Amino acid sequence: MKLDRALGLMREVPDFPQPGVVFRDFTPILADPDALRAVVDALQDKIDDSTQVIAAIESRGFLLGAALGYGWRYGVVPLRKPGKLPVVADSQSYDLEYGTASLELPADAIQPGQRVVVVDDVLATGGTAEAACTLVERAGGIVTGVSVVLEIAALGGRSRLAGREVSALLAV
């Protein structure tokens, strides 16, 4: 199957970005046009039909979100790290498995009542996805789901997203 082959291209990089963390690098998927198409098509298959906007998490979520937006005519809103946006509507801090971080929502990017799916490459502890959902909801958007390529199930991220539809193409 094309999706299995595509997901098999993902590589594990031990001790990155710090000792004890295993980074899941999906750059080889991006570099292979058939693999990229298989992953983006599979993500699309799991997105609620009523969705209007992709909230794409910095930075690898941008790549997936842009492909989904173009291919299926969604708006794409980048959720950025602090200091990257000229006009910020809202900010949300969260815990990572190896520290803390924040996401910012651009001003006027999500309208009240818009139906939004949150997209990223990996669901680990769930902090990033939870922060993204919080930003969307505080802007008045309706989260239709969280869609990722890989879920690291042992880290329990799904539990932080209780009540939200979560889909992953691969769980390890």
Short mmCIF file of C-alpha atoms in Angstrom, two decimals:
data_model
loop_
_atom_site.label_atom_id
_atom_site.label_comp_id
_atom_site.label_asym_id
_atom_site.label_seq_id
_atom_site.Cartn_x
_atom_site.Cartn_y
_atom_site.Cartn_z
CA MET A 1 0.00 0.00 0.00
CA LYS A 2 1.25 3.49 -0.84
CA LEU A 3 0.56 4.89 2.63
CA ASP A 4 2.48 2.09 4.36
CA ARG A 5 5.46 2.69 2.10
CA ALA A 6 5.25 6.43 2.75
CA LEU A 7 5.09 6.06 6.53
CA GLY A 8 7.99 3.61 6.37
CA LEU A 9 10.18 6.45 5.13
CA MET A 10 9.90 8.31 8.45
CA ARG A 11 13.13 8.07 10.40
CA GLU A 12 13.90 8.16 14.09
CA VAL A 13 16.70 10.43 15.29
CA PRO A 14 17.78 9.59 18.84
CA ASP A 15 18.79 12.30 21.31
CA PHE A 16 17.37 15.20 19.30
CA PRO A 17 16.71 17.96 20.21
CA GLN A 18 18.13 16.81 23.53
CA PRO A 19 19.32 13.56 25.14
CA GLY A 20 16.57 11.04 25.75
CA VAL A 21 14.19 12.40 23.09
CA VAL A 22 13.60 10.43 19.89
CA PHE A 23 12.75 12.87 17.08
CA ARG A 24 10.43 11.54 14.36
CA ASP A 25 11.70 13.06 11.13
CA PHE A 26 9.33 12.98 8.22
CA THR A 27 11.64 14.89 5.83
CA PRO A 28 12.10 11.72 3.72
CA ILE A 29 8.31 11.66 3.18
CA LEU A 30 8.37 15.28 2.03
CA ALA A 31 11.22 14.56 -0.37
CA ASP A 32 9.33 11.75 -2.11
CA PRO A 33 6.41 13.04 -4.22
CA ASP A 34 4.45 9.77 -4.11
CA ALA A 35 4.90 9.48 -0.35
CA LEU A 36 3.88 13.08 0.21
CA ARG A 37 0.75 12.60 -1.90
CA ALA A 38 -0.14 9.37 -0.04
CA VAL A 39 0.19 11.06 3.37
CA VAL A 40 -1.72 14.21 2.40
CA ASP A 41 -4.50 12.17 0.76
CA ALA A 42 -4.77 9.95 3.85
CA LEU A 43 -4.97 13.01 6.13
CA GLN A 44 -7.72 14.46 3.94
CA ASP A 45 -9.71 11.24 4.20
CA LYS A 46 -9.94 11.76 7.98
CA ILE A 47 -10.96 15.43 7.95
CA ASP A 48 -14.60 16.23 8.72
CA ASP A 49 -16.49 17.27 5.57
CA SER A 50 -17.72 20.49 7.20
CA THR A 51 -14.18 21.81 7.75
CA GLN A 52 -13.39 25.21 6.25
CA VAL A 53 -9.95 26.07 7.64
CA ILE A 54 -6.72 24.26 8.49
CA ALA A 55 -4.93 25.51 11.63
CA ALA A 56 -1.39 24.42 10.79
CA ILE A 57 1.09 24.17 13.67
CA GLU A 58 4.62 25.52 13.19
CA SER A 59 6.58 24.28 11.49
CA ARG A 60 6.06 20.87 9.94
CA GLY A 61 2.29 21.29 10.21
CA PHE A 62 2.65 24.22 7.78
CA LEU A 63 3.83 21.86 5.04
CA LEU A 64 0.92 19.48 5.50
CA GLY A 65 -1.60 22.27 6.01
CA ALA A 66 -0.56 24.09 2.84
CA ALA A 67 -0.86 20.92 0.76
CA LEU A 68 -4.29 20.17 2.24
CA GLY A 69 -5.45 23.75 1.76
CA TYR A 70 -4.40 23.88 -1.85
CA GLY A 71 -5.63 20.41 -2.75
CA TRP A 72 -9.04 20.67 -1.10
CA ARG A 73 -9.64 24.44 -1.01
CA TYR A 74 -9.35 25.09 2.71
CA GLY A 75 -8.12 28.31 4.19
CA VAL A 76 -4.83 27.81 6.03
CA VAL A 77 -3.97 29.62 9.26
CA PRO A 78 -0.40 29.27 10.55
CA LEU A 79 -0.08 28.93 14.31
CA ARG A 80 3.33 30.45 14.95
CA LYS A 81 6.04 30.53 17.57
CA PRO A 82 6.33 33.87 19.41
CA GLY A 83 7.86 36.80 17.58
CA LYS A 84 7.03 35.59 14.06
CA LEU A 85 3.72 37.41 13.46
CA PRO A 86 3.31 41.15 12.89
CA VAL A 87 -0.21 41.21 14.42
CA VAL A 88 -1.17 38.66 17.08
CA ALA A 89 -4.75 37.91 18.12
CA ASP A 90 -3.93 35.52 20.96
CA SER A 91 -1.17 33.44 22.52
CA GLN A 92 -1.15 30.15 24.42
CA SER A 93 1.72 28.56 26.36
CA TYR A 94 2.04 24.80 26.83
CA ASP A 95 4.35 22.08 28.10
CA LEU A 96 6.42 19.86 25.84
CA GLU A 97 7.97 16.53 26.73
CA TYR A 98 11.25 18.45 27.07
CA GLY A 99 10.30 22.02 28.07
CA THR A 100 7.73 24.74 27.45
CA ALA A 101 6.69 26.72 24.39
CA SER A 102 3.97 29.03 23.07
CA LEU A 103 1.86 29.38 19.95
CA GLU A 104 0.38 32.57 18.55
CA LEU A 105 -2.69 33.05 16.38
CA PRO A 106 -2.59 35.74 13.69
CA ALA A 107 -5.15 38.52 14.06
CA ASP A 108 -8.37 38.17 12.05
CA ALA A 109 -7.39 34.71 10.79
CA ILE A 110 -10.24 32.64 12.27
CA GLN A 111 -13.78 33.95 12.23
CA PRO A 112 -16.42 33.02 14.82
CA GLY A 113 -18.26 29.88 13.74
CA GLN A 114 -15.62 28.73 11.25
CA ARG A 115 -15.01 25.00 11.32
CA VAL A 116 -11.31 24.31 11.82
CA VAL A 117 -9.14 21.20 11.84
CA VAL A 118 -5.79 21.34 13.65
CA VAL A 119 -2.98 19.70 11.64
CA ASP A 120 0.53 18.71 12.70
CA ASP A 121 3.05 15.99 12.02
CA VAL A 122 3.27 14.37 15.48
CA LEU A 123 1.02 14.07 18.53
CA ALA A 124 3.25 13.39 21.54
CA THR A 125 2.25 14.77 24.96
CA GLY A 126 -0.64 16.72 23.42
CA GLY A 127 0.42 20.12 24.70
CA THR A 128 0.92 21.66 21.28
CA ALA A 129 -2.36 20.36 19.87
CA GLU A 130 -4.23 21.36 23.02
CA ALA A 131 -2.80 24.90 22.78
CA ALA A 132 -3.79 25.07 19.11
CA CYS A 133 -7.36 23.98 19.91
CA THR A 134 -7.55 26.53 22.71
CA LEU A 135 -6.49 29.33 20.35
CA VAL A 136 -9.02 28.29 17.72
CA GLU A 137 -11.83 28.05 20.26
CA ARG A 138 -11.03 31.37 21.96
CA ALA A 139 -11.22 32.99 18.50
CA GLY A 140 -14.72 31.54 18.14
CA GLY A 141 -13.77 28.72 15.79
CA ILE A 142 -15.17 25.22 16.10
CA VAL A 143 -12.54 22.47 16.19
CA THR A 144 -13.68 19.68 13.87
CA GLY A 145 -10.70 17.51 14.74
CA VAL A 146 -6.98 17.12 15.26
CA SER A 147 -5.20 15.32 12.45
CA VAL A 148 -1.59 14.12 12.62
CA VAL A 149 0.71 11.79 10.73
CA LEU A 150 2.16 10.07 13.81
CA GLU A 151 0.89 9.57 17.35
CA ILE A 152 3.32 8.49 20.06
CA ALA A 153 0.67 6.72 22.13
CA ALA A 154 2.84 6.06 25.20
CA LEU A 155 3.07 9.81 25.85
CA GLY A 156 -0.71 10.09 26.31
CA GLY A 157 -1.33 13.17 24.19
CA ARG A 158 -4.79 12.03 23.16
CA SER A 159 -5.98 12.32 26.77
CA ARG A 160 -5.32 16.09 26.71
CA LEU A 161 -7.67 16.37 23.73
CA ALA A 162 -10.67 14.66 25.35
CA GLY A 163 -13.92 15.48 23.61
CA ARG A 164 -12.18 16.24 20.31
CA GLU A 165 -11.90 13.93 17.32
CA VAL A 166 -8.25 12.87 16.97
CA SER A 167 -6.93 10.98 13.96
CA ALA A 168 -3.42 9.69 13.34
CA LEU A 169 -2.19 7.85 10.27
CA LEU A 170 0.21 5.82 12.42
CA ALA A 171 0.41 5.19 16.18
CA VAL A 172 3.56 3.85 17.82
#
